[in-house]
mmCIF file of C-alpha atoms in Angstrom:
data_model
loop_
_atom_site.group_PDB
_atom_site.id
_atom_site.type_symbol
_atom_site.label_atom_id
_atom_site.label_comp_id
_atom_site.label_asym_id
_atom_site.label_seq_id
_atom_site.Cartn_x
_atom_site.Cartn_y
_atom_site.Cartn_z
ATOM 1 C CA MET A 728 120.007 159.260 225.912
ATOM 2 C CA PRO A 729 120.757 156.763 228.679
ATOM 3 C CA GLU A 730 123.887 157.044 230.755
ATOM 4 C CA LYS A 731 127.099 156.342 228.864
ATOM 5 C CA ALA A 732 127.512 152.694 227.963
ATOM 6 C CA GLU A 733 130.801 151.389 229.293
ATOM 7 C CA LEU A 734 131.416 148.291 227.232
ATOM 8 C CA ARG A 735 133.902 145.719 228.439
ATOM 9 C CA VAL A 736 135.877 144.692 225.393
ATOM 10 C CA VAL A 737 137.324 141.233 225.731
ATOM 11 C CA ASN A 738 139.735 140.457 222.928
ATOM 12 C CA SER A 739 139.497 136.711 223.181
ATOM 13 C CA LEU A 740 137.011 134.638 221.250
ATOM 14 C CA PRO A 741 134.933 132.178 223.241
ATOM 15 C CA VAL A 742 136.405 128.703 223.393
ATOM 16 C CA GLN A 743 133.012 127.107 222.670
ATOM 17 C CA GLN A 744 130.235 128.164 220.303
ATOM 18 C CA PRO A 745 127.977 130.780 221.895
ATOM 19 C CA LEU A 746 124.886 129.476 223.620
ATOM 20 C CA ILE A 747 121.784 131.193 222.204
ATOM 21 C CA ARG A 748 119.155 131.382 224.950
ATOM 22 C CA LYS A 749 116.373 133.576 226.264
ATOM 23 C CA ALA A 750 117.612 136.605 228.200
ATOM 24 C CA ARG A 751 117.612 136.601 231.992
ATOM 25 C CA LEU A 752 117.428 139.411 234.520
ATOM 26 C CA ALA A 753 121.153 139.105 235.172
ATOM 27 C CA ASP A 754 121.845 139.821 231.457
ATOM 28 C CA VAL A 755 120.269 143.285 231.374
ATOM 29 C CA GLY A 756 123.406 145.192 232.385
ATOM 30 C CA GLU A 757 125.496 143.614 229.614
ATOM 31 C CA MET A 758 122.665 144.015 227.077
ATOM 32 C CA PHE A 759 122.355 147.686 228.038
ATOM 33 C CA ARG A 760 126.076 148.304 227.556
ATOM 34 C CA LEU A 761 126.188 146.434 224.254
ATOM 35 C CA ILE A 762 123.154 148.129 222.692
ATOM 36 C CA ASN A 763 124.129 151.594 223.848
ATOM 37 C CA TYR A 764 127.717 151.161 222.686
ATOM 38 C CA TYR A 765 126.289 151.122 219.156
ATOM 39 C CA ALA A 766 123.662 153.777 219.921
ATOM 40 C CA GLU A 767 126.419 156.204 220.954
ATOM 41 C CA ARG A 768 127.931 155.645 217.506
ATOM 42 C CA GLN A 769 124.575 156.264 215.776
ATOM 43 C CA ARG A 770 124.375 152.632 214.564
ATOM 44 C CA MET A 771 121.178 151.740 216.435
ATOM 45 C CA LEU A 772 118.604 153.270 218.722
ATOM 46 C CA PRO A 773 119.371 153.568 222.433
ATOM 47 C CA LYS A 774 117.544 151.501 225.036
ATOM 48 C CA THR A 775 117.086 152.307 228.699
ATOM 49 C CA GLN A 776 117.426 149.649 231.338
ATOM 50 C CA LEU A 777 113.712 150.109 232.014
ATOM 51 C CA GLN A 778 112.920 149.283 228.366
ATOM 52 C CA LEU A 779 115.087 146.173 228.572
ATOM 53 C CA TYR A 780 113.459 144.972 231.797
ATOM 54 C CA GLU A 781 109.943 145.674 230.485
ATOM 55 C CA ASN A 782 110.622 143.728 227.291
ATOM 56 C CA LEU A 783 112.999 141.093 228.672
ATOM 57 C CA ARG A 784 110.836 138.215 227.435
ATOM 58 C CA ASP A 785 111.330 139.432 223.848
ATOM 59 C CA TYR A 786 115.120 139.137 224.096
ATOM 60 C CA SER A 787 117.534 136.332 223.398
ATOM 61 C CA VAL A 788 121.256 136.475 224.057
ATOM 62 C CA ALA A 789 124.385 134.804 222.756
ATOM 63 C CA ALA A 790 126.184 133.784 225.927
ATOM 64 C CA ASP A 791 129.764 132.619 226.247
ATOM 65 C CA PRO A 792 129.447 129.157 227.858
ATOM 66 C CA SER A 793 133.048 129.296 229.075
ATOM 67 C CA THR A 794 132.684 132.679 230.853
ATOM 68 C CA PRO A 795 129.558 133.057 233.009
ATOM 69 C CA GLY A 796 127.950 136.476 232.605
ATOM 70 C CA ARG A 797 129.697 137.293 229.322
ATOM 71 C CA ILE A 798 127.097 138.260 226.722
ATOM 72 C CA LEU A 799 128.396 138.182 223.149
ATOM 73 C CA GLY A 800 125.237 139.459 221.498
ATOM 74 C CA CYS A 801 121.555 140.144 221.962
ATOM 75 C CA GLY A 802 118.414 140.708 219.953
ATOM 76 C CA ALA A 803 114.656 140.733 220.376
ATOM 77 C CA LEU A 804 111.616 139.383 218.601
ATOM 78 C CA HIS A 805 108.759 141.748 219.418
ATOM 79 C CA ILE A 806 105.263 140.585 218.468
ATOM 80 C CA TYR A 807 102.927 143.230 217.061
ATOM 81 C CA TRP A 808 99.961 141.229 215.922
ATOM 82 C CA GLU A 809 98.895 137.661 215.200
ATOM 83 C CA ASN A 810 101.011 137.524 212.050
ATOM 84 C CA LEU A 811 103.589 140.284 212.501
ATOM 85 C CA ALA A 812 106.774 140.656 214.562
ATOM 86 C CA GLU A 813 109.877 142.839 214.571
ATOM 87 C CA ILE A 814 113.502 141.919 215.099
ATOM 88 C CA ARG A 815 114.977 144.734 217.135
ATOM 89 C CA ALA A 816 118.060 145.720 219.092
ATOM 90 C CA LEU A 817 120.361 143.186 217.432
ATOM 91 C CA ALA A 818 123.862 143.866 218.738
ATOM 92 C CA VAL A 819 127.085 141.851 218.813
ATOM 93 C CA ALA A 820 130.216 142.527 220.844
ATOM 94 C CA PRO A 821 132.409 144.640 218.534
ATOM 95 C CA GLU A 822 135.379 142.282 218.786
ATOM 96 C CA LEU A 823 133.143 139.477 217.470
ATOM 97 C CA ALA A 824 131.743 141.298 214.430
ATOM 98 C CA HIS A 825 131.809 139.099 211.330
ATOM 99 C CA LYS A 826 132.369 135.956 213.412
ATOM 100 C CA GLY A 827 128.860 134.468 213.027
ATOM 101 C CA VAL A 828 127.319 135.597 216.320
ATOM 102 C CA GLY A 829 124.837 137.960 214.633
ATOM 103 C CA THR A 830 123.934 135.291 212.091
ATOM 104 C CA ARG A 831 123.194 132.785 214.839
ATOM 105 C CA MET A 832 121.092 135.360 216.688
ATOM 106 C CA VAL A 833 118.985 136.171 213.616
ATOM 107 C CA GLU A 834 118.533 132.480 212.797
ATOM 108 C CA GLN A 835 117.311 131.836 216.339
ATOM 109 C CA LEU A 836 114.901 134.798 216.279
ATOM 110 C CA LEU A 837 113.491 133.686 212.912
ATOM 111 C CA ASN A 838 113.090 130.120 214.193
ATOM 112 C CA GLU A 839 111.238 131.505 217.211
ATOM 113 C CA ALA A 840 108.946 133.469 214.884
ATOM 114 C CA ARG A 841 108.215 130.351 212.821
ATOM 115 C CA GLU A 842 107.554 128.238 215.931
ATOM 116 C CA ILE A 843 104.872 130.610 217.191
ATOM 117 C CA GLY A 844 103.251 131.065 213.767
ATOM 118 C CA ILE A 845 104.427 134.529 212.738
ATOM 119 C CA GLU A 846 103.984 135.078 208.988
ATOM 120 C CA GLN A 847 105.980 138.282 208.512
ATOM 121 C CA VAL A 848 109.005 139.717 210.291
ATOM 122 C CA PHE A 849 110.191 143.275 209.758
ATOM 123 C CA LEU A 850 113.026 145.414 211.013
ATOM 124 C CA PHE A 851 114.576 148.835 210.676
ATOM 125 C CA THR A 852 118.317 148.821 210.072
ATOM 126 C CA TYR A 853 121.477 150.522 208.878
ATOM 127 C CA GLU A 854 122.830 147.117 207.768
ATOM 128 C CA PRO A 855 120.636 145.975 204.847
ATOM 129 C CA THR A 856 123.330 143.760 203.310
ATOM 130 C CA PHE A 857 123.531 141.663 206.472
ATOM 131 C CA PHE A 858 119.769 141.120 206.690
ATOM 132 C CA SER A 859 119.290 140.496 202.971
ATOM 133 C CA ARG A 860 121.287 137.275 203.427
ATOM 134 C CA PHE A 861 118.292 135.894 205.338
ATOM 135 C CA GLY A 862 115.814 136.897 202.630
ATOM 136 C CA PHE A 863 114.749 140.285 204.003
ATOM 137 C CA ILE A 864 113.847 142.765 201.292
ATOM 138 C CA GLN A 865 113.901 146.534 201.547
ATOM 139 C CA VAL A 866 110.519 148.287 201.494
ATOM 140 C CA GLU A 867 109.299 151.856 201.797
ATOM 141 C CA HIS A 868 108.466 152.937 205.342
ATOM 142 C CA ARG A 869 104.981 153.958 204.270
ATOM 143 C CA THR A 870 104.167 150.378 203.246
ATOM 144 C CA MET A 871 104.486 149.163 206.840
ATOM 145 C CA PRO A 872 101.269 148.711 208.855
ATOM 146 C CA LEU A 873 100.466 151.718 211.027
ATOM 147 C CA LYS A 874 100.669 149.652 214.216
ATOM 148 C CA VAL A 875 104.466 149.399 213.841
ATOM 149 C CA TYR A 876 104.768 153.157 214.269
ATOM 150 C CA ASN A 877 103.411 153.065 217.813
ATOM 151 C CA GLU A 878 106.941 153.079 219.210
ATOM 152 C CA CYS A 879 108.266 155.405 216.515
ATOM 153 C CA PHE A 880 106.443 158.266 218.202
ATOM 154 C CA HIS A 881 108.869 157.946 221.111
ATOM 155 C CA CYS A 882 111.963 157.719 218.921
ATOM 156 C CA PRO A 883 114.445 160.613 218.841
ATOM 157 C CA LYS A 884 114.526 160.239 215.043
ATOM 158 C CA PHE A 885 110.754 160.416 214.564
ATOM 159 C CA ASN A 886 109.915 162.278 211.305
ATOM 160 C CA LYS A 887 113.550 162.051 210.196
ATOM 161 C CA CYS A 888 114.128 158.311 210.282
ATOM 162 C CA ASP A 889 117.207 157.269 208.365
ATOM 163 C CA GLU A 890 116.963 153.536 209.010
ATOM 164 C CA LEU A 891 115.909 151.238 206.187
ATOM 165 C CA ALA A 892 112.728 149.184 206.521
ATOM 166 C CA MET A 893 112.998 145.511 205.569
ATOM 167 C CA VAL A 894 110.536 142.613 205.636
ATOM 168 C CA LEU A 895 110.685 138.848 205.383
ATOM 169 C CA HIS A 896 107.681 136.642 204.648
ATOM 170 C CA LEU A 897 108.094 133.318 206.460
#
């Protein structure tokens, strides 16, 4: 597991609506802390800074427009094939849970998928109720195309995955 994620908890809500934008190099440190905060609590898979840098173009962030450098949430749309993508590493600052940041992130990632012509988006999650609001349906892991398991081989939970698989046809 990566080094311990020291998350800066800021108890104030942003004055303005978060700005959803593509991630930048300067965001990686905050993304790392946010994702691994939840990974340490077994709520999502950990990410190394190397993984975040290598896949930076997949990521979008919810940035606080009133506080430069403050990242309120992040998530990625990872393309697997001409018609298939995964939403991964969706994380929201804990003090902003249930405040709409995650919803805005998912909406943006789904819009991005539609814009580039993706037909199906999948994800693995511990939060099926949240994702079902967008139309995702739960499916058996074995129904997923084999290509999605490429990264599963590197997962610490390989062969004992307890996340739920969900798909959405756009």
